[in-house]
Amino acid sequence: MTAILAVIGFVSYRNTPIETFPDVTNTQIIIITQWAGRSAEEIEKLVTIPLETELNSVQSKTSLRTISCFGLSYIVIIFDDGITDGFGRQQVLSRILNVDLPDGVKPEIEPPYGPTDEIYRYTLTSHTKSVRELTTIQDWFLERQFKSVPGVADVNTFGGEEKIFEISVNPNLLLKYGLTALDLFNAVNKSNINVGGDVIERNGQAFVVRGIGLLNDIDEINNVIITNINNVPVLVKNVADVRESFAPRLGKVSRNDQPDVVEGIIVQRKGENPRQVLDLLHKKVAELNKVLARQDVKISTFYDRTTLMDFCTETVIHNLIEGILLVTVVVFLFMAEWRTTLIVALIIPLALLFAFTCMRLKGMTANLLSMGAVDFGIIIDGAVVMVEGIFVAMDHMARDVGMERYNRLIKLGAFKNVAVDKAKAIFFSKLIIITCLLPIFAFTKVEGKMFSPLAYTLGFALLGALIYTLTLVPALASILLKKNVREKHNPMVIGLEKLVDRSARYISRFPKTSVITAFSIMLLTFASTHFLGTEFLPKLNEGALWITAQMPISSSLGESYDVSQKIYSVLKQYPEVKEVLIQVGRTNDGTDPKGFANVQFAVSMYPKGEWKRKMTMDEVVDDMNKKLAAFPGVIFNFAQPISDNVAEAIAGVPAENALKIFGPNLDTLERKSAEARNILKGIKGVTDLGEFKVVGQPEYRIELNQQKMALYGVNVADANSIIEMALGGKAATILYDNDRRFDIRIRYDKDFRDDDEKINNLIVPCGNGNVVPLKNIADIKIITGPAFVYRDKNTRYIGVKFSVRDRDLGGTIQEAQKTIEKKLQLSDDYSVAWNGEFENQERAQNTLATVVPICLLMIFILLFVAFGNVKDALIVLIDVPFALIGGILALHIRGMNFSISAGIGFIALAGICVQDGVILISQFKHNLDIMKMPLKKAIHEGVVSRVRPVVMTAMMAAIGLSPAAFSTGIGSESQKPLATVVIGGLITSTILTLLILPVIYTMVHNLIHKRENRKLLKRIGAVN
């Protein structure tokens, strides 16, 4: 049976997805609506708010956030825990169908992926192809190929030039022929059509009738007839030049010294196995590169999640192997017997494989945090207690009957009796540890998704270890220990026993002083937690940087790009920097709602082992920050690729922490955000401070005058069409090139729209056939309007973003909250909210404050069931504060903040340390009730006889986590606080359990028995 379970476990392990970082977000649905050329206010009024109003009735949503910017509405709906993507998608689809939107505006729902699902980035390189040709290859060939890979959700294109055919109009020639831009538009629109004439029969055959009128190339566009004058056709080429061009650019990408490249970003579907998806992607890239080589094009990888996964997996496997070896060595050192060591060591892989089987059945993935926190010492301590008990019992039997006779005896009954005797304490100890994991399942949202895999993984491993300890271990012991069992002289164990013996005798001479001293140390340590900082999680080192530079909001694409190159010249000087990918603006498909003023630097770093300078990542970031401060008016933010995506998904803005100010008026919000920024500037620890500017976008506003338009007989639609076509360009139809489609856009030649006077004199058709200059029917002025409109909870808001460095998160935010509340004056229709890491930390700490007492109560109930009385249960629970002493001191010594990871360590520690108390008190009761020893002797011999299992289990648990506690590899940061707390707690728990717990047990026992004696004396009348 064990072999079958092991095979099933191995198969499960091979097929379990392994992630670097768990997807910590709930199901979210993203709705993207593009309306080219429209301002942020227009988008908000005509697209975002109608969609938002309808989507408010979506069931089980927790948040509805929107961003309106130039030409784009971006809506994110986040759902409750447990809501599936299918349910959320159905809810959204059924509602957006009812929304009345402007003609030609169509909302699109993004495929299901999360912020951690970006797995691959690449650029296209070529010596002969232009950036426009590369964009065409990306849009019409590569995107389709990559989307066909199983597990890929979407492919986003950033940068490049989107190919179009532009009819560049000469308005003077239009005027010469008595035409308007609308005449040209209508002619082109009607000249690009195929028709079907059904079917006709000829000679018994059915012929499909097709009327072919589609435009195929520039020559055909040139020869489209606009009108006839005196039976002479006026063609497009008579009034315009037709040429291949590109659509207005929304973003631009450069890579290292390559100034203009096309970038592809591949995201996987939510819940997919990234390793499998990437393996398929690698094969597809190799296949496509062979095809593209004939066109002198190459897919050049910039970011591959495989690298981070390999580094993190290497860190975890290194820690696991070290942990297994160290634990095995500890068992051998204490037992000095290869057979017992082998039995215990076998439980480690079997328990892990059992955990993988359970994870596979539950449909779970493995990740860095869940696997890195597995402590093999905790997993096998039950097996150690069982084997040690059997070994000692068999050794005593061999000594009593002689080795020769022992080897001939049938000892199955003896093995069974010892196993049954130890089983109860082991069962309840393991059950208590598993119970201590239950508070983790009470976590919700980010912390729930982050830590529940850890609880499941460790819980499954503990369950497997318990099953094997109670079944396989006695069976193997009965086979391997049936002959020649003799405990060898072990100087280490003997030395420990003597040390504990002397210490226990000394402390027993001063029981009250010892107990008071121990509890005083406990109280002082608890009081010292006031000096511990708090944070949500330590920063995970991804081995890369994600730097955001926010330019002045009015910056053009060209200006932002020029500044980005100057910033790059600073970054490339760092020897730790391997490559830099620069993104200016936003993606072509609207999946990243940014403006021209937004520049992102994806900085790939060399592996830490290759750094020539002895610097940490934080020191490199600080140095970069100082040098980049030389760029005036540019606000920088330093993050990492995955953490940046996660932070934006959680807070709604691309920042680790954000203060949101809600209110109706954008100008007021701007003023208040500036005030808040100045206030936060004085808070120690606040860095990367900046505002998400909303107002400052220059607008060339053409306001049509209805009265003047009525006077000339001009309708609004015609006037707006002329404005749109002349200035921004308008797609009249589409040119089909096999399976590719390109817009045919009409736009005035640049020479006729490049200054105010020319715009004022744009010709607009009147109803009576005449024409009128635009300036006669409109008021034209330049104003400053909003570039972005952020909305949350159906209200506008503005964000002030910041990070916290060189100080704990909790203390920094608490001071910031008090200062903002005191100094930031807001009217009744304005309010503030804090989002980001602090929000998650606060929610998790509140959850812990609620569920940990319940957990302790459950532990007490289990102890009561195990011992059958309140006294022993309460005494064992004293081990919990004993352990907390070491955990708290360990955080102080290592200079760590109290994070949720450390909190999980304290929860696990509560279950682990109780086991030592159970072992000791079980031995005390055995000596008192079975062996009928006097109290003092029963306690003393119980302590000395249990030194080995108590110290050994504690050492195994501590040493098993020591690689995680002191690892410096990529991805090790999330495990360190948990491991540090457990190791520190086990040290103090073991010492105080062996020395102070027996004293407390003796005092309580004497007190109870004195009271019982007094009651007896009262009943016989000996005392009043």
CSV table of C-alpha atoms in Angstrom, one decimal, residues 621-863:
chain,number,residue,atom,x,y,z
A,621,VAL,CA,17.9,51.3,-5.7
A,622,ASP,CA,18.8,54.0,-3.3
A,623,ASP,CA,21.8,55.0,-5.5
A,624,MET,CA,19.6,55.0,-8.6
A,625,ASN,CA,17.1,57.2,-6.8
A,626,LYS,CA,19.7,59.7,-5.9
A,627,LYS,CA,21.1,60.0,-9.4
A,628,LEU,CA,17.7,60.1,-11.1
A,629,ALA,CA,16.6,63.0,-8.8
A,630,ALA,CA,18.6,65.2,-11.2
A,631,PHE,CA,15.6,65.0,-13.6
A,632,PRO,CA,13.3,67.9,-12.5
A,633,GLY,CA,9.5,67.4,-12.6
A,634,VAL,CA,9.9,63.6,-13.0
A,635,ILE,CA,8.4,61.4,-10.3
A,636,PHE,CA,10.0,57.9,-9.9
A,637,ASN,CA,8.7,54.8,-8.4
A,638,PHE,CA,10.8,51.6,-7.8
A,639,ALA,CA,9.1,48.2,-7.7
A,640,GLN,CA,9.5,44.8,-9.3
A,641,PRO,CA,7.6,43.3,-12.2
A,642,ILE,CA,5.3,40.9,-10.5
A,643,SER,CA,4.9,42.9,-7.3
A,644,ASP,CA,4.0,46.0,-9.3
A,645,ASN,CA,1.2,44.2,-11.2
A,646,VAL,CA,-0.1,42.7,-7.9
A,647,ALA,CA,0.0,46.1,-6.1
A,648,GLU,CA,-1.9,47.8,-9.0
A,649,ALA,CA,-4.5,45.0,-9.0
A,650,ILE,CA,-5.0,45.3,-5.2
A,651,ALA,CA,-4.9,49.1,-4.7
A,652,GLY,CA,-6.3,50.2,-8.1
A,653,VAL,CA,-3.2,52.3,-8.8
A,654,PRO,CA,0.4,51.3,-9.6
A,655,ALA,CA,1.8,51.8,-6.2
A,656,GLU,CA,2.6,49.8,-3.1
A,657,ASN,CA,0.5,52.1,-1.0
A,658,ALA,CA,-1.9,54.9,-1.9
A,659,LEU,CA,-4.0,57.6,-0.2
A,660,LYS,CA,-7.1,58.1,-2.2
A,661,ILE,CA,-9.1,61.4,-2.0
A,662,PHE,CA,-12.7,61.1,-3.2
A,663,GLY,CA,-14.8,64.0,-4.4
A,664,PRO,CA,-16.7,65.4,-7.3
A,665,ASN,CA,-14.5,68.2,-8.6
A,666,LEU,CA,-11.2,67.4,-10.3
A,667,ASP,CA,-9.6,70.8,-9.7
A,668,THR,CA,-10.4,70.5,-6.0
A,669,LEU,CA,-9.0,67.0,-5.9
A,670,GLU,CA,-5.8,68.2,-7.5
A,671,ARG,CA,-5.4,70.9,-4.8
A,672,LYS,CA,-6.1,68.5,-2.0
A,673,SER,CA,-3.7,65.8,-3.4
A,674,ALA,CA,-0.9,68.4,-3.5
A,675,GLU,CA,-1.6,69.3,0.1
A,676,ALA,CA,-1.6,65.6,1.1
A,677,ARG,CA,1.6,65.1,-0.7
A,678,ASN,CA,3.3,68.0,1.2
A,679,ILE,CA,2.0,66.6,4.4
A,680,LEU,CA,3.3,63.0,3.7
A,681,LYS,CA,6.6,64.4,2.7
A,682,GLY,CA,7.4,65.1,6.4
A,683,ILE,CA,6.6,61.5,7.5
A,684,LYS,CA,9.7,59.5,8.2
A,685,GLY,CA,10.0,56.3,6.0
A,686,VAL,CA,7.8,57.7,3.2
A,687,THR,CA,9.6,57.4,-0.2
A,688,ASP,CA,8.7,57.4,-3.9
A,689,LEU,CA,6.1,60.0,-3.1
A,690,GLY,CA,3.9,61.3,-6.0
A,691,GLU,CA,0.5,62.3,-7.2
A,692,PHE,CA,-1.5,60.7,-9.9
A,693,LYS,CA,-2.2,63.9,-11.8
A,694,VAL,CA,-5.5,64.1,-13.5
A,695,VAL,CA,-5.7,67.8,-14.7
A,696,GLY,CA,-3.2,69.3,-17.0
A,697,GLN,CA,-3.9,67.9,-20.5
A,698,PRO,CA,-3.9,70.8,-23.0
A,699,GLU,CA,-7.0,70.7,-25.2
A,700,TYR,CA,-7.7,72.4,-28.5
A,701,ARG,CA,-11.4,72.9,-27.9
A,702,ILE,CA,-13.8,73.5,-30.8
A,703,GLU,CA,-17.2,74.4,-29.4
A,704,LEU,CA,-19.9,74.5,-32.0
A,705,ASN,CA,-22.3,77.4,-31.8
A,706,GLN,CA,-25.8,76.2,-32.4
A,707,GLN,CA,-27.3,79.5,-33.3
A,708,LYS,CA,-24.6,80.2,-35.9
A,709,MET,CA,-24.9,76.7,-37.3
A,710,ALA,CA,-28.7,77.2,-37.7
A,711,LEU,CA,-28.0,80.5,-39.5
A,712,TYR,CA,-25.8,78.8,-42.1
A,713,GLY,CA,-27.8,75.5,-42.2
A,714,VAL,CA,-25.1,73.3,-40.9
A,715,ASN,CA,-25.9,70.2,-38.8
A,716,VAL,CA,-23.7,69.0,-35.9
A,717,ALA,CA,-22.9,65.6,-37.5
A,718,ASP,CA,-21.5,67.1,-40.6
A,719,ALA,CA,-19.4,69.7,-38.7
A,720,ASN,CA,-18.0,67.1,-36.3
A,721,SER,CA,-17.2,64.7,-39.1
A,722,ILE,CA,-15.2,67.4,-40.9
A,723,ILE,CA,-13.3,68.2,-37.7
A,724,GLU,CA,-12.6,64.5,-37.1
A,725,MET,CA,-11.5,63.7,-40.6
A,726,ALA,CA,-9.4,66.9,-41.1
A,727,LEU,CA,-7.5,66.8,-37.9
A,728,GLY,CA,-7.4,63.2,-36.4
A,729,GLY,CA,-8.4,61.2,-39.4
A,730,LYS,CA,-11.4,58.9,-39.8
A,731,ALA,CA,-11.6,55.4,-41.1
A,732,ALA,CA,-13.8,55.3,-44.2
A,733,THR,CA,-13.5,51.6,-44.8
A,734,ILE,CA,-11.1,48.6,-44.7
A,735,LEU,CA,-8.7,47.2,-47.2
A,736,TYR,CA,-8.5,43.4,-47.0
A,737,ASP,CA,-5.2,41.8,-47.8
A,738,ASN,CA,-5.9,38.1,-47.6
A,739,ASP,CA,-6.4,37.5,-43.9
A,740,ARG,CA,-5.2,40.9,-42.9
A,741,ARG,CA,-7.2,44.1,-42.6
A,742,PHE,CA,-6.0,47.7,-42.7
A,743,ASP,CA,-8.0,50.9,-42.2
A,744,ILE,CA,-8.4,53.3,-45.1
A,745,ARG,CA,-8.4,56.6,-43.3
A,746,ILE,CA,-9.2,60.1,-44.6
A,747,ARG,CA,-7.2,63.0,-43.2
A,748,TYR,CA,-6.2,66.4,-44.3
A,749,ASP,CA,-2.6,66.7,-45.4
A,750,LYS,CA,-0.4,68.0,-42.6
A,751,ASP,CA,0.3,71.3,-44.5
A,752,PHE,CA,-3.4,72.2,-44.1
A,753,ARG,CA,-3.8,71.5,-40.4
A,754,ASP,CA,-0.6,72.5,-38.7
A,755,ASP,CA,-1.5,75.9,-37.4
A,756,ASP,CA,-4.5,77.8,-35.8
A,757,GLU,CA,-5.3,79.8,-38.9
A,758,LYS,CA,-5.7,76.7,-41.1
A,759,ILE,CA,-7.9,75.0,-38.5
A,760,ASN,CA,-10.1,78.1,-38.3
A,761,ASN,CA,-10.6,78.0,-42.1
A,762,LEU,CA,-11.6,74.3,-42.4
A,763,ILE,CA,-14.5,74.1,-44.9
A,764,VAL,CA,-17.8,72.8,-43.5
A,765,PRO,CA,-20.7,72.0,-45.9
A,766,CYS,CA,-24.1,73.8,-45.5
A,767,GLY,CA,-27.5,72.3,-46.1
A,768,ASN,CA,-28.1,74.5,-49.2
A,769,GLY,CA,-24.9,73.2,-51.0
A,770,ASN,CA,-22.7,76.2,-49.9
A,771,VAL,CA,-19.8,75.9,-47.5
A,772,VAL,CA,-18.7,77.9,-44.5
A,773,PRO,CA,-15.3,78.3,-42.6
A,774,LEU,CA,-15.3,76.5,-39.3
A,775,LYS,CA,-14.5,79.8,-37.4
A,776,ASN,CA,-17.9,81.2,-38.5
A,777,ILE,CA,-19.8,78.5,-36.6
A,778,ALA,CA,-17.6,77.6,-33.7
A,779,ASP,CA,-15.6,79.1,-30.8
A,780,ILE,CA,-12.1,77.8,-30.9
A,781,LYS,CA,-9.8,78.0,-27.8
A,782,ILE,CA,-7.0,76.3,-26.0
A,783,ILE,CA,-7.8,75.2,-22.4
A,784,THR,CA,-6.4,72.7,-19.8
A,785,GLY,CA,-8.6,69.7,-19.2
A,786,PRO,CA,-8.3,66.3,-17.4
A,787,ALA,CA,-6.0,63.7,-18.8
A,788,PHE,CA,-7.4,61.0,-16.6
A,789,VAL,CA,-10.6,60.5,-14.5
A,790,TYR,CA,-10.3,57.8,-11.9
A,791,ARG,CA,-13.4,56.4,-10.3
A,792,ASP,CA,-14.1,54.0,-7.4
A,793,LYS,CA,-17.3,53.4,-5.5
A,794,ASN,CA,-19.1,55.5,-8.2
A,795,THR,CA,-17.1,58.6,-7.2
A,796,ARG,CA,-14.1,60.4,-8.7
A,797,TYR,CA,-10.9,60.2,-6.8
A,798,ILE,CA,-7.2,61.1,-7.1
A,799,GLY,CA,-4.4,59.0,-5.7
A,800,VAL,CA,-1.2,60.0,-3.8
A,801,LYS,CA,1.2,57.1,-4.1
A,802,PHE,CA,4.1,56.2,-1.9
A,803,SER,CA,6.4,53.4,-0.7
A,804,VAL,CA,7.8,52.8,2.7
A,805,ARG,CA,11.6,52.1,3.2
A,806,ASP,CA,13.9,52.1,6.1
A,807,ARG,CA,10.9,52.0,8.5
A,808,ASP,CA,8.2,49.6,9.3
A,809,LEU,CA,4.9,49.8,7.3
A,810,GLY,CA,2.5,49.8,10.2
A,811,GLY,CA,4.2,52.6,12.2
A,812,THR,CA,4.6,54.7,9.1
A,813,ILE,CA,1.0,54.5,8.0
A,814,GLN,CA,-0.4,55.1,11.5
A,815,GLU,CA,1.6,58.3,11.8
A,816,ALA,CA,0.6,59.3,8.3
A,817,GLN,CA,-3.1,58.7,9.1
A,818,LYS,CA,-3.0,60.8,12.2
A,819,THR,CA,-1.2,63.6,10.4
A,820,ILE,CA,-3.5,63.6,7.4
A,821,GLU,CA,-6.6,63.5,9.7
A,822,LYS,CA,-5.2,66.5,11.6
A,823,LYS,CA,-3.9,68.7,8.8
A,824,LEU,CA,-5.9,67.9,5.6
A,825,GLN,CA,-9.1,69.9,5.7
A,826,LEU,CA,-11.9,68.4,3.6
A,827,SER,CA,-15.5,69.4,3.1
A,828,ASP,CA,-18.4,66.9,3.7
A,829,ASP,CA,-18.5,65.7,0.1
A,830,TYR,CA,-14.9,64.7,0.1
A,831,SER,CA,-13.3,61.8,1.9
A,832,VAL,CA,-10.1,59.7,2.1
A,833,ALA,CA,-9.2,56.0,2.0
A,834,TRP,CA,-5.9,54.1,2.4
A,835,ASN,CA,-5.2,51.3,0.0
A,836,GLY,CA,-2.4,48.9,-0.7
A,837,GLU,CA,-0.2,46.8,1.6
A,838,PHE,CA,-1.3,48.4,4.8
A,839,GLU,CA,-4.9,47.6,4.0
A,840,ASN,CA,-4.0,44.0,3.6
A,841,GLN,CA,-1.9,44.0,6.7
A,842,GLU,CA,-4.6,45.6,8.9
A,843,ARG,CA,-7.2,43.1,7.7
A,844,ALA,CA,-4.9,40.1,8.3
A,845,GLN,CA,-4.0,41.3,11.8
A,846,ASN,CA,-7.7,41.8,12.7
A,847,THR,CA,-8.4,38.3,11.5
A,848,LEU,CA,-5.5,36.9,13.6
A,849,ALA,CA,-6.8,38.8,16.7
A,850,THR,CA,-10.2,37.1,16.2
A,851,VAL,CA,-9.2,33.6,15.3
A,852,VAL,CA,-6.1,32.9,17.4
A,853,PRO,CA,-8.0,32.9,20.8
A,854,ILE,CA,-10.4,30.5,19.2
A,855,CYS,CA,-7.5,28.3,18.1
A,856,LEU,CA,-6.0,28.3,21.6
A,857,LEU,CA,-9.4,27.3,23.0
A,858,MET,CA,-9.5,24.4,20.5
A,859,ILE,CA,-6.0,23.4,21.5
A,860,PHE,CA,-7.1,23.4,25.2
A,861,ILE,CA,-10.1,21.2,24.3
A,862,LEU,CA,-7.9,18.7,22.6
A,863,LEU,CA,-5.5,18.7,25.5
